[in-house]
């Protein structure tokens, strides 16, 4: 969908010294000759409906209530066939909390 983890200062909430998006795009261009990442991301979002997943079905969205990334996830199911579960005390890398 286009979310990307990056940080360029010493007060980052998770860690420091991540590559910036531009640095990784330079690597992609040199290694794989990929030059149109932003256009490709937009095409993917347009094709699949962006953040609107209501046309989908049989997709389970799981979040942990102590996971700082859970704010980017679904919290309310848009319909029965797209259930959402919040797991108490869970995180995708719990040892950092």
PDB file of N, CA and C in Angstrom:
ATOM      1  N   UNK A   1       0.825  -1.176   0.000  1.00  0.00           N
ATOM      2  CA  UNK A   1       0.000   0.000   0.000  1.00  0.00           C
ATOM      3  C   UNK A   1       0.877   1.250   0.000  1.00  0.00           C
ATOM      4  N   UNK A   2       2.084   1.124   0.437  1.00  0.00           N
ATOM      5  CA  UNK A   2       2.984   2.254   0.377  1.00  0.00           C
ATOM      6  C   UNK A   2       3.553   2.704   1.697  1.00  0.00           C
ATOM      7  N   UNK A   3       3.347   1.962   2.770  1.00  0.00           N
ATOM      8  CA  UNK A   3       3.963   2.327   4.038  1.00  0.00           C
ATOM      9  C   UNK A   3       5.430   1.935   4.002  1.00  0.00           C
ATOM     10  N   UNK A   4       6.287   2.744   4.611  1.00  0.00           N
ATOM     11  CA  UNK A   4       7.712   2.479   4.566  1.00  0.00           C
ATOM     12  C   UNK A   4       8.329   2.970   5.859  1.00  0.00           C
ATOM     13  N   UNK A   5       9.151   2.156   6.468  1.00  0.00           N
ATOM     14  CA  UNK A   5       9.797   2.522   7.721  1.00  0.00           C
ATOM     15  C   UNK A   5      11.110   3.229   7.435  1.00  0.00           C
ATOM     16  N   UNK A   6      11.219   4.439   7.907  1.00  0.00           N
ATOM     17  CA  UNK A   6      12.458   5.198   7.732  1.00  0.00           C
ATOM     18  C   UNK A   6      12.627   6.136   8.920  1.00  0.00           C
ATOM     19  N   UNK A   7      13.837   6.539   9.161  1.00  0.00           N
ATOM     20  CA  UNK A   7      14.102   7.450  10.263  1.00  0.00           C
ATOM     21  C   UNK A   7      15.436   8.134  10.006  1.00  0.00           C
ATOM     22  N   UNK A   8      15.477   9.426  10.180  1.00  0.00           N
ATOM     23  CA  UNK A   8      16.699  10.164   9.864  1.00  0.00           C
ATOM     24  C   UNK A   8      17.226  11.001  11.038  1.00  0.00           C
ATOM     25  N   UNK A   9      16.709  10.800  12.220  1.00  0.00           N
ATOM     26  CA  UNK A   9      17.212  11.563  13.366  1.00  0.00           C
ATOM     27  C   UNK A   9      17.344  10.654  14.584  1.00  0.00           C
ATOM     28  N   UNK A  10      17.966  11.136  15.628  1.00  0.00           N
ATOM     29  CA  UNK A  10      18.283  10.307  16.794  1.00  0.00           C
ATOM     30  C   UNK A  10      17.131  10.133  17.777  1.00  0.00           C
ATOM     31  N   UNK A  11      15.979  10.728  17.528  1.00  0.00           N
ATOM     32  CA  UNK A  11      14.856  10.589  18.444  1.00  0.00           C
ATOM     33  C   UNK A  11      13.771   9.688  17.859  1.00  0.00           C
ATOM     34  N   UNK A  12      14.160   8.763  17.013  1.00  0.00           N
ATOM     35  CA  UNK A  12      13.193   7.855  16.380  1.00  0.00           C
ATOM     36  C   UNK A  12      12.552   6.950  17.435  1.00  0.00           C
ATOM     37  N   UNK A  13      11.277   6.621  17.264  1.00  0.00           N
ATOM     38  CA  UNK A  13      10.594   5.821  18.283  1.00  0.00           C
ATOM     39  C   UNK A  13      11.033   4.357  18.323  1.00  0.00           C
ATOM     40  N   UNK A  14      11.583   3.799  17.252  1.00  0.00           N
ATOM     41  CA  UNK A  14      11.906   2.372  17.209  1.00  0.00           C
ATOM     42  C   UNK A  14      13.408   2.127  17.171  1.00  0.00           C
ATOM     43  N   UNK A  15      14.091   2.765  16.274  1.00  0.00           N
ATOM     44  CA  UNK A  15      15.527   2.570  16.109  1.00  0.00           C
ATOM     45  C   UNK A  15      16.067   3.730  15.283  1.00  0.00           C
ATOM     46  N   UNK A  16      17.368   3.828  15.228  1.00  0.00           N
ATOM     47  CA  UNK A  16      17.979   4.886  14.432  1.00  0.00           C
ATOM     48  C   UNK A  16      18.743   4.272  13.273  1.00  0.00           C
ATOM     49  N   UNK A  17      19.126   5.105  12.358  1.00  0.00           N
ATOM     50  CA  UNK A  17      20.004   4.748  11.247  1.00  0.00           C
ATOM     51  C   UNK A  17      19.353   3.862  10.191  1.00  0.00           C
ATOM     52  N   UNK A  18      18.037   3.932  10.031  1.00  0.00           N
ATOM     53  CA  UNK A  18      17.400   3.272   8.903  1.00  0.00           C
ATOM     54  C   UNK A  18      17.792   4.012   7.631  1.00  0.00           C
ATOM     55  N   UNK A  19      17.767   3.313   6.522  1.00  0.00           N
ATOM     56  CA  UNK A  19      17.954   3.995   5.244  1.00  0.00           C
ATOM     57  C   UNK A  19      16.784   4.933   5.017  1.00  0.00           C
ATOM     58  N   UNK A  20      17.041   5.997   4.306  1.00  0.00           N
ATOM     59  CA  UNK A  20      15.930   6.819   3.854  1.00  0.00           C
ATOM     60  C   UNK A  20      15.331   6.148   2.620  1.00  0.00           C
ATOM     61  N   UNK A  21      14.140   6.544   2.251  1.00  0.00           N
ATOM     62  CA  UNK A  21      13.504   5.996   1.049  1.00  0.00           C
ATOM     63  C   UNK A  21      14.389   6.260  -0.169  1.00  0.00           C
ATOM     64  N   UNK A  22      14.921   7.458  -0.280  1.00  0.00           N
ATOM     65  CA  UNK A  22      15.764   7.788  -1.434  1.00  0.00           C
ATOM     66  C   UNK A  22      17.005   6.902  -1.518  1.00  0.00           C
ATOM     67  N   UNK A  23      17.619   6.582  -0.378  1.00  0.00           N
ATOM     68  CA  UNK A  23      18.781   5.692  -0.392  1.00  0.00           C
ATOM     69  C   UNK A  23      18.395   4.301  -0.911  1.00  0.00           C
ATOM     70  N   UNK A  24      17.277   3.773  -0.447  1.00  0.00           N
ATOM     71  CA  UNK A  24      16.856   2.450  -0.905  1.00  0.00           C
ATOM     72  C   UNK A  24      16.440   2.470  -2.369  1.00  0.00           C
ATOM     73  N   UNK A  25      15.845   3.557  -2.826  1.00  0.00           N
ATOM     74  CA  UNK A  25      15.494   3.640  -4.243  1.00  0.00           C
ATOM     75  C   UNK A  25      16.740   3.686  -5.112  1.00  0.00           C
ATOM     76  N   UNK A  26      17.784   4.328  -4.627  1.00  0.00           N
ATOM     77  CA  UNK A  26      19.063   4.335  -5.352  1.00  0.00           C
ATOM     78  C   UNK A  26      19.625   2.915  -5.451  1.00  0.00           C
ATOM     79  N   UNK A  27      19.535   2.153  -4.378  1.00  0.00           N
ATOM     80  CA  UNK A  27      19.986   0.758  -4.385  1.00  0.00           C
ATOM     81  C   UNK A  27      19.158  -0.059  -5.375  1.00  0.00           C
ATOM     82  N   UNK A  28      17.838   0.113  -5.363  1.00  0.00           N
ATOM     83  CA  UNK A  28      16.975  -0.609  -6.304  1.00  0.00           C
ATOM     84  C   UNK A  28      17.331  -0.290  -7.757  1.00  0.00           C
ATOM     85  N   UNK A  29      17.601   0.967  -8.007  1.00  0.00           N
ATOM     86  CA  UNK A  29      17.951   1.360  -9.371  1.00  0.00           C
ATOM     87  C   UNK A  29      19.271   0.720  -9.795  1.00  0.00           C
ATOM     88  N   UNK A  30      20.271   0.752  -8.926  1.00  0.00           N
ATOM     89  CA  UNK A  30      21.583   0.196  -9.268  1.00  0.00           C
ATOM     90  C   UNK A  30      21.534  -1.329  -9.380  1.00  0.00           C
ATOM     91  N   UNK A  31      20.844  -1.983  -8.482  1.00  0.00           N
ATOM     92  CA  UNK A  31      20.854  -3.448  -8.454  1.00  0.00           C
ATOM     93  C   UNK A  31      19.881  -4.078  -9.447  1.00  0.00           C
ATOM     94  N   UNK A  32      18.708  -3.444  -9.626  1.00  0.00           N
ATOM     95  CA  UNK A  32      17.649  -4.083 -10.410  1.00  0.00           C
ATOM     96  C   UNK A  32      17.136  -3.232 -11.567  1.00  0.00           C
ATOM     97  N   UNK A  33      17.721  -2.069 -11.759  1.00  0.00           N
ATOM     98  CA  UNK A  33      17.287  -1.152 -12.805  1.00  0.00           C
ATOM     99  C   UNK A  33      15.806  -0.748 -12.647  1.00  0.00           C
ATOM    100  N   UNK A  34      15.380  -0.624 -11.409  1.00  0.00           N
ATOM    101  CA  UNK A  34      14.010  -0.199 -11.112  1.00  0.00           C
ATOM    102  C   UNK A  34      14.034   1.308 -10.881  1.00  0.00           C
ATOM    103  N   UNK A  35      13.322   2.038 -11.715  1.00  0.00           N
ATOM    104  CA  UNK A  35      13.374   3.498 -11.630  1.00  0.00           C
ATOM    105  C   UNK A  35      12.004   4.137 -11.389  1.00  0.00           C
ATOM    106  N   UNK A  36      10.945   3.377 -11.461  1.00  0.00           N
ATOM    107  CA  UNK A  36       9.600   3.958 -11.400  1.00  0.00           C
ATOM    108  C   UNK A  36       8.805   3.445 -10.197  1.00  0.00           C
ATOM    109  N   UNK A  37       9.418   3.385  -9.037  1.00  0.00           N
ATOM    110  CA  UNK A  37       8.778   2.831  -7.849  1.00  0.00           C
ATOM    111  C   UNK A  37       7.513   3.600  -7.480  1.00  0.00           C
ATOM    112  N   UNK A  38       7.578   4.910  -7.464  1.00  0.00           N
ATOM    113  CA  UNK A  38       6.406   5.695  -7.070  1.00  0.00           C
ATOM    114  C   UNK A  38       5.237   5.459  -8.032  1.00  0.00           C
ATOM    115  N   UNK A  39       5.514   5.387  -9.322  1.00  0.00           N
ATOM    116  CA  UNK A  39       4.463   5.086 -10.304  1.00  0.00           C
ATOM    117  C   UNK A  39       3.895   3.690 -10.086  1.00  0.00           C
ATOM    118  N   UNK A  40       4.769   2.720  -9.787  1.00  0.00           N
ATOM    119  CA  UNK A  40       4.309   1.346  -9.554  1.00  0.00           C
ATOM    120  C   UNK A  40       3.456   1.244  -8.298  1.00  0.00           C
ATOM    121  N   UNK A  41       3.837   1.952  -7.251  1.00  0.00           N
ATOM    122  CA  UNK A  41       3.035   1.955  -6.025  1.00  0.00           C
ATOM    123  C   UNK A  41       1.656   2.541  -6.313  1.00  0.00           C
ATOM    124  N   UNK A  42       1.613   3.636  -7.034  1.00  0.00           N
ATOM    125  CA  UNK A  42       0.322   4.253  -7.360  1.00  0.00           C
ATOM    126  C   UNK A  42      -0.517   3.336  -8.234  1.00  0.00           C
ATOM    127  N   UNK A  43       0.087   2.671  -9.209  1.00  0.00           N
ATOM    128  CA  UNK A  43      -0.651   1.731 -10.064  1.00  0.00           C
ATOM    129  C   UNK A  43      -1.239   0.590  -9.246  1.00  0.00           C
ATOM    130  N   UNK A  44      -0.460   0.078  -8.296  1.00  0.00           N
ATOM    131  CA  UNK A  44      -0.950  -1.001  -7.430  1.00  0.00           C
ATOM    132  C   UNK A  44      -2.112  -0.518  -6.588  1.00  0.00           C
ATOM    133  N   UNK A  45      -1.987   0.662  -6.017  1.00  0.00           N
ATOM    134  CA  UNK A  45      -3.077   1.213  -5.197  1.00  0.00           C
ATOM    135  C   UNK A  45      -4.326   1.429  -6.046  1.00  0.00           C
ATOM    136  N   UNK A  46      -4.160   1.957  -7.253  1.00  0.00           N
ATOM    137  CA  UNK A  46      -5.303   2.172  -8.146  1.00  0.00           C
ATOM    138  C   UNK A  46      -5.965   0.843  -8.515  1.00  0.00           C
ATOM    139  N   UNK A  47      -5.169  -0.156  -8.850  1.00  0.00           N
ATOM    140  CA  UNK A  47      -5.700  -1.452  -9.290  1.00  0.00           C
ATOM    141  C   UNK A  47      -6.462  -2.160  -8.176  1.00  0.00           C
ATOM    142  N   UNK A  48      -5.901  -2.148  -6.947  1.00  0.00           N
ATOM    143  CA  UNK A  48      -6.502  -2.882  -5.833  1.00  0.00           C
ATOM    144  C   UNK A  48      -7.414  -2.031  -4.959  1.00  0.00           C
ATOM    145  N   UNK A  49      -7.591  -0.786  -5.281  1.00  0.00           N
ATOM    146  CA  UNK A  49      -8.518   0.034  -4.515  1.00  0.00           C
ATOM    147  C   UNK A  49      -7.902   0.799  -3.360  1.00  0.00           C
ATOM    148  N   UNK A  50      -6.584   0.892  -3.329  1.00  0.00           N
ATOM    149  CA  UNK A  50      -5.933   1.656  -2.267  1.00  0.00           C
ATOM    150  C   UNK A  50      -6.184   1.070  -0.902  1.00  0.00           C
ATOM    151  N   UNK A  51      -6.571   1.904   0.026  1.00  0.00           N
ATOM    152  CA  UNK A  51      -6.830   1.446   1.389  1.00  0.00           C
ATOM    153  C   UNK A  51      -8.241   0.905   1.573  1.00  0.00           C
ATOM    154  N   UNK A  52      -9.074   1.008   0.576  1.00  0.00           N
ATOM    155  CA  UNK A  52     -10.447   0.504   0.659  1.00  0.00           C
ATOM    156  C   UNK A  52     -10.468  -0.976   0.303  1.00  0.00           C
ATOM    157  N   UNK A  53     -10.523  -1.833   1.320  1.00  0.00           N
ATOM    158  CA  UNK A  53     -10.521  -3.275   1.065  1.00  0.00           C
ATOM    159  C   UNK A  53     -11.918  -3.882   1.107  1.00  0.00           C
ATOM    160  N   UNK A  54     -12.936  -3.038   1.119  1.00  0.00           N
ATOM    161  CA  UNK A  54     -14.299  -3.536   1.311  1.00  0.00           C
ATOM    162  C   UNK A  54     -14.780  -4.452   0.189  1.00  0.00           C
ATOM    163  N   UNK A  55     -14.141  -4.423  -0.973  1.00  0.00           N
ATOM    164  CA  UNK A  55     -14.526  -5.327  -2.055  1.00  0.00           C
ATOM    165  C   UNK A  55     -13.942  -6.724  -1.860  1.00  0.00           C
ATOM    166  N   UNK A  56     -12.999  -6.876  -0.924  1.00  0.00           N
ATOM    167  CA  UNK A  56     -12.367  -8.168  -0.670  1.00  0.00           C
ATOM    168  C   UNK A  56     -13.221  -9.063   0.202  1.00  0.00           C
ATOM    169  N   UNK A  57     -12.743 -10.278   0.388  1.00  0.00           N
ATOM    170  CA  UNK A  57     -13.413 -11.212   1.293  1.00  0.00           C
ATOM    171  C   UNK A  57     -12.400 -12.239   1.788  1.00  0.00           C
ATOM    172  N   UNK A  58     -12.729 -12.872   2.892  1.00  0.00           N
ATOM    173  CA  UNK A  58     -11.917 -13.918   3.505  1.00  0.00           C
ATOM    174  C   UNK A  58     -10.497 -13.445   3.827  1.00  0.00           C
ATOM    175  N   UNK A  59     -10.404 -12.229   4.381  1.00  0.00           N
ATOM    176  CA  UNK A  59      -9.132 -11.679   4.830  1.00  0.00           C
ATOM    177  C   UNK A  59      -9.252 -11.398   6.321  1.00  0.00           C
ATOM    178  N   UNK A  60      -8.378 -12.007   7.109  1.00  0.00           N
ATOM    179  CA  UNK A  60      -8.356 -11.786   8.552  1.00  0.00           C
ATOM    180  C   UNK A  60      -7.268 -10.771   8.874  1.00  0.00           C
ATOM    181  N   UNK A  61      -7.629  -9.690   9.534  1.00  0.00           N
ATOM    182  CA  UNK A  61      -6.670  -8.675   9.966  1.00  0.00           C
ATOM    183  C   UNK A  61      -6.428  -8.844  11.460  1.00  0.00           C
ATOM    184  N   UNK A  62      -5.171  -9.073  11.826  1.00  0.00           N
ATOM    185  CA  UNK A  62      -4.817  -9.311  13.225  1.00  0.00           C
ATOM    186  C   UNK A  62      -3.863  -8.215  13.688  1.00  0.00           C
ATOM    187  N   UNK A  63      -4.152  -7.643  14.835  1.00  0.00           N
ATOM    188  CA  UNK A  63      -3.297  -6.637  15.456  1.00  0.00           C
ATOM    189  C   UNK A  63      -3.043  -7.029  16.900  1.00  0.00           C
ATOM    190  N   UNK A  64      -1.924  -6.569  17.431  1.00  0.00           N
ATOM    191  CA  UNK A  64      -1.658  -6.689  18.859  1.00  0.00           C
ATOM    192  C   UNK A  64      -1.858  -5.344  19.516  1.00  0.00           C
ATOM    193  N   UNK A  65      -2.455  -5.335  20.707  1.00  0.00           N
ATOM    194  CA  UNK A  65      -2.776  -4.049  21.321  1.00  0.00           C
ATOM    195  C   UNK A  65      -1.568  -3.316  21.897  1.00  0.00           C
ATOM    196  N   UNK A  66      -0.384  -3.939  21.918  1.00  0.00           N
ATOM    197  CA  UNK A  66       0.823  -3.223  22.330  1.00  0.00           C
ATOM    198  C   UNK A  66       1.771  -3.008  21.154  1.00  0.00           C
ATOM    199  N   UNK A  67       1.313  -3.313  19.969  1.00  0.00           N
ATOM    200  CA  UNK A  67       2.128  -3.148  18.768  1.00  0.00           C
ATOM    201  C   UNK A  67       1.998  -1.716  18.266  1.00  0.00           C
ATOM    202  N   UNK A  68       3.107  -0.960  18.225  1.00  0.00           N
ATOM    203  CA  UNK A  68       3.005   0.426  17.767  1.00  0.00           C
ATOM    204  C   UNK A  68       2.569   0.546  16.308  1.00  0.00           C
ATOM    205  N   UNK A  69       2.748  -0.510  15.505  1.00  0.00           N
ATOM    206  CA  UNK A  69       2.321  -0.480  14.104  1.00  0.00           C
ATOM    207  C   UNK A  69       0.821  -0.745  13.962  1.00  0.00           C
ATOM    208  N   UNK A  70       0.156  -1.153  15.022  1.00  0.00           N
ATOM    209  CA  UNK A  70      -1.267  -1.495  14.918  1.00  0.00           C
ATOM    210  C   UNK A  70      -2.128  -0.297  14.521  1.00  0.00           C
ATOM    211  N   UNK A  71      -1.634   0.918  14.718  1.00  0.00           N
ATOM    212  CA  UNK A  71      -2.411   2.089  14.301  1.00  0.00           C
ATOM    213  C   UNK A  71      -2.603   2.116  12.788  1.00  0.00           C
ATOM    214  N   UNK A  72      -1.746   1.419  12.036  1.00  0.00           N
ATOM    215  CA  UNK A  72      -1.883   1.352  10.582  1.00  0.00           C
ATOM    216  C   UNK A  72      -2.828   0.248  10.134  1.00  0.00           C
ATOM    217  N   UNK A  73      -3.257  -0.595  11.062  1.00  0.00           N
ATOM    218  CA  UNK A  73      -4.114  -1.717  10.717  1.00  0.00           C
ATOM    219  C   UNK A  73      -5.585  -1.405  10.887  1.00  0.00           C
ATOM    220  N   UNK A  74      -6.398  -2.365  10.476  1.00  0.00           N
ATOM    221  CA  UNK A  74      -7.845  -2.243  10.671  1.00  0.00           C
ATOM    222  C   UNK A  74      -8.187  -2.485  12.134  1.00  0.00           C
ATOM    223  N   UNK A  75      -9.112  -1.711  12.654  1.00  0.00           N
ATOM    224  CA  UNK A  75      -9.592  -1.901  14.014  1.00  0.00           C
ATOM    225  C   UNK A  75     -11.060  -2.294  14.034  1.00  0.00           C
ATOM    226  N   UNK A  76     -11.764  -1.960  12.983  1.00  0.00           N
ATOM    227  CA  UNK A  76     -13.181  -2.278  12.864  1.00  0.00           C
ATOM    228  C   UNK A  76     -13.389  -2.980  11.534  1.00  0.00           C
ATOM    229  N   UNK A  77     -14.070  -4.088  11.581  1.00  0.00           N
ATOM    230  CA  UNK A  77     -14.326  -4.851  10.369  1.00  0.00           C
ATOM    231  C   UNK A  77     -15.328  -4.120   9.483  1.00  0.00           C
ATOM    232  N   UNK A  78     -14.986  -3.933   8.193  1.00  0.00           N
ATOM    233  CA  UNK A  78     -15.930  -3.276   7.302  1.00  0.00           C
ATOM    234  C   UNK A  78     -17.101  -4.179   6.912  1.00  0.00           C
ATOM    235  N   UNK A  79     -16.945  -5.495   7.071  1.00  0.00           N
ATOM    236  CA  UNK A  79     -18.043  -6.433   6.807  1.00  0.00           C
ATOM    237  C   UNK A  79     -17.682  -7.803   7.355  1.00  0.00           C
ATOM    238  N   UNK A  80     -18.660  -8.694   7.414  1.00  0.00           N
ATOM    239  CA  UNK A  80     -18.496 -10.003   8.045  1.00  0.00           C
ATOM    240  C   UNK A  80     -17.329 -10.795   7.471  1.00  0.00           C
ATOM    241  N   UNK A  81     -17.124 -10.770   6.172  1.00  0.00           N
ATOM    242  CA  UNK A  81     -16.079 -11.586   5.542  1.00  0.00           C
ATOM    243  C   UNK A  81     -14.684 -10.964   5.626  1.00  0.00           C
ATOM    244  N   UNK A  82     -14.568  -9.854   6.364  1.00  0.00           N
ATOM    245  CA  UNK A  82     -13.267  -9.220   6.612  1.00  0.00           C
ATOM    246  C   UNK A  82     -13.101  -9.012   8.119  1.00  0.00           C
ATOM    247  N   UNK A  83     -12.948 -10.112   8.872  1.00  0.00           N
ATOM    248  CA  UNK A  83     -12.882  -9.986  10.332  1.00  0.00           C
ATOM    249  C   UNK A  83     -11.604  -9.313  10.808  1.00  0.00           C
ATOM    250  N   UNK A  84     -11.716  -8.684  11.964  1.00  0.00           N
ATOM    251  CA  UNK A  84     -10.585  -8.007  12.603  1.00  0.00           C
ATOM    252  C   UNK A  84     -10.455  -8.562  14.017  1.00  0.00           C
ATOM    253  N   UNK A  85      -9.244  -8.936  14.395  1.00  0.00           N
ATOM    254  CA  UNK A  85      -8.975  -9.440  15.744  1.00  0.00           C
ATOM    255  C   UNK A  85      -7.878  -8.596  16.394  1.00  0.00           C
ATOM    256  N   UNK A  86      -8.106  -8.203  17.635  1.00  0.00           N
ATOM    257  CA  UNK A  86      -7.090  -7.516  18.422  1.00  0.00           C
ATOM    258  C   UNK A  86      -6.643  -8.491  19.506  1.00  0.00           C
ATOM    259  N   UNK A  87      -5.348  -8.789  19.568  1.00  0.00           N
ATOM    260  CA  UNK A  87      -4.815  -9.760  20.510  1.00  0.00           C
ATOM    261  C   UNK A  87      -4.196  -9.017  21.691  1.00  0.00           C
ATOM    262  N   UNK A  88      -4.756  -9.200  22.888  1.00  0.00           N
ATOM    263  CA  UNK A  88      -4.235  -8.500  24.063  1.00  0.00           C
ATOM    264  C   UNK A  88      -2.780  -8.887  24.349  1.00  0.00           C
ATOM    265  N   UNK A  89      -1.952  -7.876  24.593  1.00  0.00           N
ATOM    266  CA  UNK A  89      -0.562  -8.104  24.960  1.00  0.00           C
ATOM    267  C   UNK A  89       0.354  -8.520  23.828  1.00  0.00           C
ATOM    268  N   UNK A  90      -0.133  -8.524  22.594  1.00  0.00           N
ATOM    269  CA  UNK A  90       0.663  -9.017  21.470  1.00  0.00           C
ATOM    270  C   UNK A  90       1.272  -7.885  20.653  1.00  0.00           C
ATOM    271  N   UNK A  91       2.382  -8.213  20.021  1.00  0.00           N
ATOM    272  CA  UNK A  91       3.088  -7.303  19.145  1.00  0.00           C
ATOM    273  C   UNK A  91       3.887  -8.126  18.146  1.00  0.00           C
ATOM    274  N   UNK A  92       4.237  -7.539  17.013  1.00  0.00           N
ATOM    275  CA  UNK A  92       4.984  -8.301  16.018  1.00  0.00           C
ATOM    276  C   UNK A  92       6.438  -8.529  16.436  1.00  0.00           C
ATOM    277  N   UNK A  93       6.975  -7.761  17.340  1.00  0.00           N
ATOM    278  CA  UNK A  93       8.239  -8.096  18.006  1.00  0.00           C
ATOM    279  C   UNK A  93       8.153  -7.596  19.445  1.00  0.00           C
ATOM    280  N   UNK A  94       7.506  -8.434  20.245  1.00  0.00           N
ATOM    281  CA  UNK A  94       7.132  -8.093  21.604  1.00  0.00           C
ATOM    282  C   UNK A  94       8.321  -7.776  22.512  1.00  0.00           C
ATOM    283  N   UNK A  95       9.498  -8.327  22.226  1.00  0.00           N
ATOM    284  CA  UNK A  95      10.636  -8.148  23.108  1.00  0.00           C
ATOM    285  C   UNK A  95      11.154  -6.714  23.150  1.00  0.00           C
ATOM    286  N   UNK A  96      10.668  -5.851  22.249  1.00  0.00           N
ATOM    287  CA  UNK A  96      11.128  -4.470  22.265  1.00  0.00           C
ATOM    288  C   UNK A  96      10.222  -3.557  23.090  1.00  0.00           C
ATOM    289  N   UNK A  97       9.181  -4.101  23.681  1.00  0.00           N
ATOM    290  CA  UNK A  97       8.219  -3.259  24.424  1.00  0.00           C
ATOM    291  C   UNK A  97       8.323  -3.494  25.910  1.00  0.00           C
TER     292      UNK A  97
END
